[in-house]
JSON list of C-alpha atoms in Angstrom, two decimals:
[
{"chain": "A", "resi": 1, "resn": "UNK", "atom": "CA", "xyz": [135.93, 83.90, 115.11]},
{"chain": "A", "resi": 2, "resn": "UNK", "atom": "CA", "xyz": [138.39, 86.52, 115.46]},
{"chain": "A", "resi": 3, "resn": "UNK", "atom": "CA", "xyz": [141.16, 86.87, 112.50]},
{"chain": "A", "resi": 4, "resn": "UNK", "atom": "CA", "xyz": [144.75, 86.28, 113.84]},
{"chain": "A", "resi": 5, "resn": "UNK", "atom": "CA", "xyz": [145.64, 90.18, 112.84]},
{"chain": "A", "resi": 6, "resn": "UNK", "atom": "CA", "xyz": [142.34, 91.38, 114.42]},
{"chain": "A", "resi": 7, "resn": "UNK", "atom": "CA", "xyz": [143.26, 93.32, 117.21]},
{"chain": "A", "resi": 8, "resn": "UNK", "atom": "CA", "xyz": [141.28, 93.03, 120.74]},
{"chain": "A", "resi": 9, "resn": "UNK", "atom": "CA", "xyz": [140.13, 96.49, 120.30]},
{"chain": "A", "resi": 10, "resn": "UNK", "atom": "CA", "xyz": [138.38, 95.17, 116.89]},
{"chain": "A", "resi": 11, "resn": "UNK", "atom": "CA", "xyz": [135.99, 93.04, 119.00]},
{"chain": "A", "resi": 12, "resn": "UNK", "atom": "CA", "xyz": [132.25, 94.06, 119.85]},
{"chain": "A", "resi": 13, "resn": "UNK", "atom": "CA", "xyz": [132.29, 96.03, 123.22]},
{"chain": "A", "resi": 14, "resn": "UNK", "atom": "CA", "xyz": [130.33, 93.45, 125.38]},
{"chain": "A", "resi": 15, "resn": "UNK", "atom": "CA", "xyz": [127.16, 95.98, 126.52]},
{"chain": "A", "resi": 16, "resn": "UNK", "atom": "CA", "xyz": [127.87, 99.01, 124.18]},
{"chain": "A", "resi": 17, "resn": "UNK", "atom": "CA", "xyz": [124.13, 100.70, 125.98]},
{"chain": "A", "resi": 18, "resn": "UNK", "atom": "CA", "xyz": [126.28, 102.44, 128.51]},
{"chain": "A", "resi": 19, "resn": "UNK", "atom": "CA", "xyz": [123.71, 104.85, 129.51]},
{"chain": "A", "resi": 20, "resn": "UNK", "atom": "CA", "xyz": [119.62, 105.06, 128.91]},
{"chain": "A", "resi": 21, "resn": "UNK", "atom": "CA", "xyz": [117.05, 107.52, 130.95]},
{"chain": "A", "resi": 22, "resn": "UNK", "atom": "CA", "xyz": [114.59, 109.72, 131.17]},
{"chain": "A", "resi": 23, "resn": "UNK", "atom": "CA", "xyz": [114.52, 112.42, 133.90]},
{"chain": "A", "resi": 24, "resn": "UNK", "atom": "CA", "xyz": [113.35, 115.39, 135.66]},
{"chain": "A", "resi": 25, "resn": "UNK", "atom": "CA", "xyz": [116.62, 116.73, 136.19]},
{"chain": "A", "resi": 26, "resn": "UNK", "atom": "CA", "xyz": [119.61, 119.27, 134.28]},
{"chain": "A", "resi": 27, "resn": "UNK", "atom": "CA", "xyz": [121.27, 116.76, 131.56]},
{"chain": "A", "resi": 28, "resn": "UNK", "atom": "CA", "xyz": [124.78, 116.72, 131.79]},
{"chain": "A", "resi": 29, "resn": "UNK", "atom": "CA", "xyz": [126.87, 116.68, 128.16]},
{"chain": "A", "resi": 30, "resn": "UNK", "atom": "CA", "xyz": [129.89, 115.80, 130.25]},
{"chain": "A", "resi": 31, "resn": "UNK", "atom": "CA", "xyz": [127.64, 113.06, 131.86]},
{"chain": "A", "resi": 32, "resn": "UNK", "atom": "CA", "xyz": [127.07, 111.23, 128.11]},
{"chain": "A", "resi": 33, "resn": "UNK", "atom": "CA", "xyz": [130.72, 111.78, 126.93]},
{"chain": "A", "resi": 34, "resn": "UNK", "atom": "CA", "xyz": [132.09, 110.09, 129.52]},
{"chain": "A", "resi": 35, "resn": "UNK", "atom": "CA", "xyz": [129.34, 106.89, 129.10]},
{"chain": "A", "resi": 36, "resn": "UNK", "atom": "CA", "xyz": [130.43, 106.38, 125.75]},
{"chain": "A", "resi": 37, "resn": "UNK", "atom": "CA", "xyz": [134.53, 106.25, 126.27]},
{"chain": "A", "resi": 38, "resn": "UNK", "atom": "CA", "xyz": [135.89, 103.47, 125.01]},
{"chain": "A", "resi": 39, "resn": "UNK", "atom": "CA", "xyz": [139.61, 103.06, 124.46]},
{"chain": "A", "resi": 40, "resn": "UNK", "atom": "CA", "xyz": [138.77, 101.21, 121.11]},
{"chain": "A", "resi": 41, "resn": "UNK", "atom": "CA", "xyz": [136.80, 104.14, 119.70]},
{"chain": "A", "resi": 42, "resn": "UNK", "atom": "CA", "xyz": [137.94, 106.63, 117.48]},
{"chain": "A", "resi": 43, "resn": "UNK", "atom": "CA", "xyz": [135.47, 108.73, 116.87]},
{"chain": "A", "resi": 44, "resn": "UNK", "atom": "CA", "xyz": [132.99, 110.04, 119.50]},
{"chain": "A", "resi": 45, "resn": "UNK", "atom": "CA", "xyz": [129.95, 111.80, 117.53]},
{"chain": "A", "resi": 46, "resn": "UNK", "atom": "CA", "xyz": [127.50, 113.82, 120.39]},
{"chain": "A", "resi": 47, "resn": "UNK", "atom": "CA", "xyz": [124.24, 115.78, 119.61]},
{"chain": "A", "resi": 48, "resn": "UNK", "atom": "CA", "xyz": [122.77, 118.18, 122.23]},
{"chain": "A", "resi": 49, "resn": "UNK", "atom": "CA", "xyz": [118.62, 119.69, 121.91]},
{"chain": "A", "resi": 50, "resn": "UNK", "atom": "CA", "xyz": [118.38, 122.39, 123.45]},
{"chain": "A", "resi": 51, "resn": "UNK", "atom": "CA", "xyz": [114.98, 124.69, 124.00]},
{"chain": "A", "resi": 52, "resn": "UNK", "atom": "CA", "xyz": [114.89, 127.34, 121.22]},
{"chain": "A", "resi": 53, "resn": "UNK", "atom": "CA", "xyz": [113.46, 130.61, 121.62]},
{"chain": "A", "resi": 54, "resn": "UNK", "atom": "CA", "xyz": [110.96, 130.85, 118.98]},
{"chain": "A", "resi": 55, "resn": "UNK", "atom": "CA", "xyz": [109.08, 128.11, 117.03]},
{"chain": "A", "resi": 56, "resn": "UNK", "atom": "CA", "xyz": [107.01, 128.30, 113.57]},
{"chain": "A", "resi": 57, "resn": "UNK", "atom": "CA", "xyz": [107.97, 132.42, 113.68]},
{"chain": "A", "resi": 58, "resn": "UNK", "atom": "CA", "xyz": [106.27, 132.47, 117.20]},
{"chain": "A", "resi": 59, "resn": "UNK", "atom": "CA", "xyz": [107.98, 133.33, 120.48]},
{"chain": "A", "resi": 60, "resn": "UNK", "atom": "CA", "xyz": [108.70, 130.11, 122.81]},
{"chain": "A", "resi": 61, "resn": "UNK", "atom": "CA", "xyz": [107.43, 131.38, 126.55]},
{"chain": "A", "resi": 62, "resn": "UNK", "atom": "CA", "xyz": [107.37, 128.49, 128.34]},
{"chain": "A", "resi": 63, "resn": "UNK", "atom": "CA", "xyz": [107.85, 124.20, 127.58]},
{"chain": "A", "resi": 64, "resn": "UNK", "atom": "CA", "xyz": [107.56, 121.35, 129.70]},
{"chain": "A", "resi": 65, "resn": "UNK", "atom": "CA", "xyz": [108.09, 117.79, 127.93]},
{"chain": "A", "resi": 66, "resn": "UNK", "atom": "CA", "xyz": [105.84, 114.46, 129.33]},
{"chain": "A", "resi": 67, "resn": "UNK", "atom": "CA", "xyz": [106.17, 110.98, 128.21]},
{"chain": "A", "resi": 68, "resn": "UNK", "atom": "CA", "xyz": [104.26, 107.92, 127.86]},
{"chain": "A", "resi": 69, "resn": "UNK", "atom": "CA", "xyz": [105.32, 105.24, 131.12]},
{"chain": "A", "resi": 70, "resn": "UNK", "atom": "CA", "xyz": [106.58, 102.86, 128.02]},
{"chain": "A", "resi": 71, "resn": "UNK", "atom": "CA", "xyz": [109.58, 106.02, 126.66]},
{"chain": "A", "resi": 72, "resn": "UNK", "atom": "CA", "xyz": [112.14, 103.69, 128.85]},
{"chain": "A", "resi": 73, "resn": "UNK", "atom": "CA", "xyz": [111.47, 100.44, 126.97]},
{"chain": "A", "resi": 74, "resn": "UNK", "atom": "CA", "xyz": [110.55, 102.25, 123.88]},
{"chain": "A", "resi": 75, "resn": "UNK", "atom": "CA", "xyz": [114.29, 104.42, 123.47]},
{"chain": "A", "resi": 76, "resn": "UNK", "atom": "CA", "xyz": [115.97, 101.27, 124.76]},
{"chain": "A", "resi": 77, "resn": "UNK", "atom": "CA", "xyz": [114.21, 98.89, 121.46]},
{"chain": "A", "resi": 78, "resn": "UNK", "atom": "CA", "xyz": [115.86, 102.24, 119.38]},
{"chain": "A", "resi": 79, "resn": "UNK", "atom": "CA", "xyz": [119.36, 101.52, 121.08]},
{"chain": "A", "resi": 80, "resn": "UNK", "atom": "CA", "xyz": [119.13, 98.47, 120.48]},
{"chain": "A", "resi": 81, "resn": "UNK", "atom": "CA", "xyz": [118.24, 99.03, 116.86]},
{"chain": "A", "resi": 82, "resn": "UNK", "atom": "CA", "xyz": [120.97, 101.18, 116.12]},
{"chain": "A", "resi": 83, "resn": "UNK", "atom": "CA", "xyz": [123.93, 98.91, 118.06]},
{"chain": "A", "resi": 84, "resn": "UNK", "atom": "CA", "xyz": [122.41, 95.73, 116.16]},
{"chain": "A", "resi": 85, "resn": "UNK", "atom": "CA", "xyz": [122.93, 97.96, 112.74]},
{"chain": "A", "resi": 86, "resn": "UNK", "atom": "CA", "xyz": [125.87, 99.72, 113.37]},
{"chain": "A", "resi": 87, "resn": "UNK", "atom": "CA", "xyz": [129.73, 99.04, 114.48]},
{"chain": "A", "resi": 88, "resn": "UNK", "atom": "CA", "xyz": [128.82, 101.06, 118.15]},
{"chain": "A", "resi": 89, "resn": "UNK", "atom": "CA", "xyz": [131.73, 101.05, 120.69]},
{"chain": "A", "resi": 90, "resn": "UNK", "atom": "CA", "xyz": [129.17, 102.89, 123.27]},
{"chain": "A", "resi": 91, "resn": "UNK", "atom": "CA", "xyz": [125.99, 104.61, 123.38]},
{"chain": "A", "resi": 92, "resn": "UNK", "atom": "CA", "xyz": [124.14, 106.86, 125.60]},
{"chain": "A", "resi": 93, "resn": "UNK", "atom": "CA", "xyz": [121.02, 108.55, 125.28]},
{"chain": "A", "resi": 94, "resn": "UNK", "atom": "CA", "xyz": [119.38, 110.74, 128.28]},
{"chain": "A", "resi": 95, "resn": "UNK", "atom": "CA", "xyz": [116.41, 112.78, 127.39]},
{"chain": "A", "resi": 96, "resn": "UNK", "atom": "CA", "xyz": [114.38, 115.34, 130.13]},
{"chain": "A", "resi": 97, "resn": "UNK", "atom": "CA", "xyz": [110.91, 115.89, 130.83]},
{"chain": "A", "resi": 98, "resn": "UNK", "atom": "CA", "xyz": [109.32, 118.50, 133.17]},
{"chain": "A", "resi": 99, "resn": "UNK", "atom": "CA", "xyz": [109.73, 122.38, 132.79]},
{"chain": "A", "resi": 100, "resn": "UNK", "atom": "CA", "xyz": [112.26, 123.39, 131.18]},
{"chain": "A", "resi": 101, "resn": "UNK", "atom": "CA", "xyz": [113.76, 127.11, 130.11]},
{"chain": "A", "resi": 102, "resn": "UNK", "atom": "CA", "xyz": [115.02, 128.82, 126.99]},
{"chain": "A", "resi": 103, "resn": "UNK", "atom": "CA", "xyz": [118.90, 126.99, 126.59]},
{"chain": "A", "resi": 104, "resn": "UNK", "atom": "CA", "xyz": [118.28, 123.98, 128.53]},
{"chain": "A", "resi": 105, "resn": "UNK", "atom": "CA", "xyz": [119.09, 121.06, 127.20]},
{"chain": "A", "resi": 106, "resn": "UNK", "atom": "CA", "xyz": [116.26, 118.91, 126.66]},
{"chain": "A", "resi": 107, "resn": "UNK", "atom": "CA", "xyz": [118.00, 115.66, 124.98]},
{"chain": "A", "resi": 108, "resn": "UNK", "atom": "CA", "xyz": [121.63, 114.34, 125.24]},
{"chain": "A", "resi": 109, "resn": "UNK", "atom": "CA", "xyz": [122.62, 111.54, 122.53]},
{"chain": "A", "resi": 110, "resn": "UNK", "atom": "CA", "xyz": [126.28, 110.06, 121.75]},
{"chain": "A", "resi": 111, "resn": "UNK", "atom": "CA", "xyz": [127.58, 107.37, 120.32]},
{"chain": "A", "resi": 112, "resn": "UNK", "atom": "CA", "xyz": [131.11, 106.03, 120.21]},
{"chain": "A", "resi": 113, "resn": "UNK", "atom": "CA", "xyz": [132.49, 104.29, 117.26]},
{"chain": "A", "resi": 114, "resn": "UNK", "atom": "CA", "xyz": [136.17, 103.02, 115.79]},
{"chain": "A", "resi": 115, "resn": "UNK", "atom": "CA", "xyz": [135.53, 105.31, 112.91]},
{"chain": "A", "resi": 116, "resn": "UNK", "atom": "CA", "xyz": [134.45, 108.80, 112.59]},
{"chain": "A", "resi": 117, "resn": "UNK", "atom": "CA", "xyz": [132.08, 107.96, 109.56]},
{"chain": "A", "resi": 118, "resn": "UNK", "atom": "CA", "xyz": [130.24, 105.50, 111.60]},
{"chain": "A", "resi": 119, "resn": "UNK", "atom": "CA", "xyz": [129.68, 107.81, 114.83]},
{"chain": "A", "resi": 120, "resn": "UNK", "atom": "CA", "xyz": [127.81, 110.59, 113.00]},
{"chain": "A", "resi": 121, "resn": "UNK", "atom": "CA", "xyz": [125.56, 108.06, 111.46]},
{"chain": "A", "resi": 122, "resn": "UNK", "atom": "CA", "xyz": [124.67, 105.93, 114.52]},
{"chain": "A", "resi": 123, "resn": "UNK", "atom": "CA", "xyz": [124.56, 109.06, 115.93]},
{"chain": "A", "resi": 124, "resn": "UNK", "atom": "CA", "xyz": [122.07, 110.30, 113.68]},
{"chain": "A", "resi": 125, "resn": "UNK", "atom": "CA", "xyz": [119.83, 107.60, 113.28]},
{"chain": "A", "resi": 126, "resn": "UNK", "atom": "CA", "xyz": [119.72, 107.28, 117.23]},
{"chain": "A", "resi": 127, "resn": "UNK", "atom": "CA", "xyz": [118.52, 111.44, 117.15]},
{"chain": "A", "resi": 128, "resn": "UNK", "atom": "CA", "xyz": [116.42, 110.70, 114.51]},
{"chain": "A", "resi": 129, "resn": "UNK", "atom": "CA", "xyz": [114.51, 107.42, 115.68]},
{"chain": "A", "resi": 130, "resn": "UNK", "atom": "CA", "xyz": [114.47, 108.84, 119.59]},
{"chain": "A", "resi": 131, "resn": "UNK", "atom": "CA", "xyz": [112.53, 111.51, 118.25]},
{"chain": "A", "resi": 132, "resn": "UNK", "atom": "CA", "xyz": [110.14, 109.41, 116.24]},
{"chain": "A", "resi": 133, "resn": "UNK", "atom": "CA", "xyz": [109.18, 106.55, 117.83]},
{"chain": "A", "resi": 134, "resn": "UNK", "atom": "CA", "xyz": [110.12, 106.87, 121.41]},
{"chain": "A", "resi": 135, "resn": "UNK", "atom": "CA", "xyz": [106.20, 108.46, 123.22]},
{"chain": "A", "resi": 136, "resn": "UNK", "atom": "CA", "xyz": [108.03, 111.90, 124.52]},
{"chain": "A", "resi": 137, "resn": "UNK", "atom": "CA", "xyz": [105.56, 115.07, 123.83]},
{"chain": "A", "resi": 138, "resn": "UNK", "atom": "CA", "xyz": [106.60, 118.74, 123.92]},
{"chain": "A", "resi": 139, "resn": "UNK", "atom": "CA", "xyz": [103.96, 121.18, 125.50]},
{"chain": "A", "resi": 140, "resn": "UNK", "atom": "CA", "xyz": [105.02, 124.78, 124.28]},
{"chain": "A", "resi": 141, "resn": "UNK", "atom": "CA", "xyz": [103.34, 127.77, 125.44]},
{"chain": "A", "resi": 142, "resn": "UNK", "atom": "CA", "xyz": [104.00, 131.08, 123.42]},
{"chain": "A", "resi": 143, "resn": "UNK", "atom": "CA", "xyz": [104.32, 134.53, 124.32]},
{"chain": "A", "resi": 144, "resn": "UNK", "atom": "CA", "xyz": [100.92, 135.21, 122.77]},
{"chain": "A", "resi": 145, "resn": "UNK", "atom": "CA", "xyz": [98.71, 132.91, 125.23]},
{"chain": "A", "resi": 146, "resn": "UNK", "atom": "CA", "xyz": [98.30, 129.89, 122.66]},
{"chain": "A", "resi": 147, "resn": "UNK", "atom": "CA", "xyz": [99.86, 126.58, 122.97]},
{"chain": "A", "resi": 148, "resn": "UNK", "atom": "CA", "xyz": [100.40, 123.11, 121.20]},
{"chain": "A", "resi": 149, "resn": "UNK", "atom": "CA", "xyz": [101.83, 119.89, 122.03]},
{"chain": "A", "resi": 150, "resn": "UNK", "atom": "CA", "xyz": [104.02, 118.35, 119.58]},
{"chain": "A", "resi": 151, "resn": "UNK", "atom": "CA", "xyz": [103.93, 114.68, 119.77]},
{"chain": "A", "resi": 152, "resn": "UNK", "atom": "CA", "xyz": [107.64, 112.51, 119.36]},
{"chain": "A", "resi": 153, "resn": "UNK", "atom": "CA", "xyz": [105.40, 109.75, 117.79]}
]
């Protein structure tokens, strides 16, 4: 039950997931700032992954990124983690899979929240558990002719 000095703006958002996918195509960082405005938030806290050059002191050639047909249902149980144990205003979370160059951007994560504080850590644990438990795999092929795939989970 709301307080009489709570203000409206104090209240949970009614669907703070704004935003959830996995795709083929160019992420947009513009995209997953505007999913997470909220006029109640006042702190946005965004994390971009982009492809690296180089790996383990080898040089990066090529990487493509494949998932499991569960990643959907598995990064929206981590959203829903992360909104059930944090204040979130908004959330979005868009990651990429297919070929992908040196600089591209391979995962796009934000999180809006009233406070600063509580952005960067939503922010982080959504990052963090995306990366972990959500059945994404990164192929990389280096300069040299070898390759590994580097598993999410």
């Amino acid at each position: 039950m709301a307080r009489i000095h709570d203000h409206p703006g104090e209240q949970a958002a009614l669907d703070p997931i704004r935003l959830l996918d996995i795709r083929e195509t160019p992420l947009s960082v513009d995209e997953i700032f505007r999913a997470v405005g909220d006029d109640a938030a006042g702190g946005i806290a965004l994390f971009v992954g982009t492809v690296r050059n180089h790996d383990d002191g080898q040089d990066v050639g090529a990487l493509g990124y494949s998932c499991h047909p569960t990643a959907g249902e598995e990064l929206r149980r981590v959203a829903e983690r992360v909104v059930a144990q944090f204040p979130v205003r908004a959330l979005a979370a868009v990651h990429r899979v297919g070929e992908l160059g040196v600089g591209d951007l391979a995962v796009v994560v934000a999180v809006s929240c009233a406070h600063r504080g509580e952005a960067f850590e939503a922010c982080r644990k959504l990052i963090d558990d995306l990366k972990h438990e959500v059945p994404i795999w990164k192929h990389q092929r280096f300069s040299d002719g070898t390759e590994e795939w580097v598993g999410a989970c």
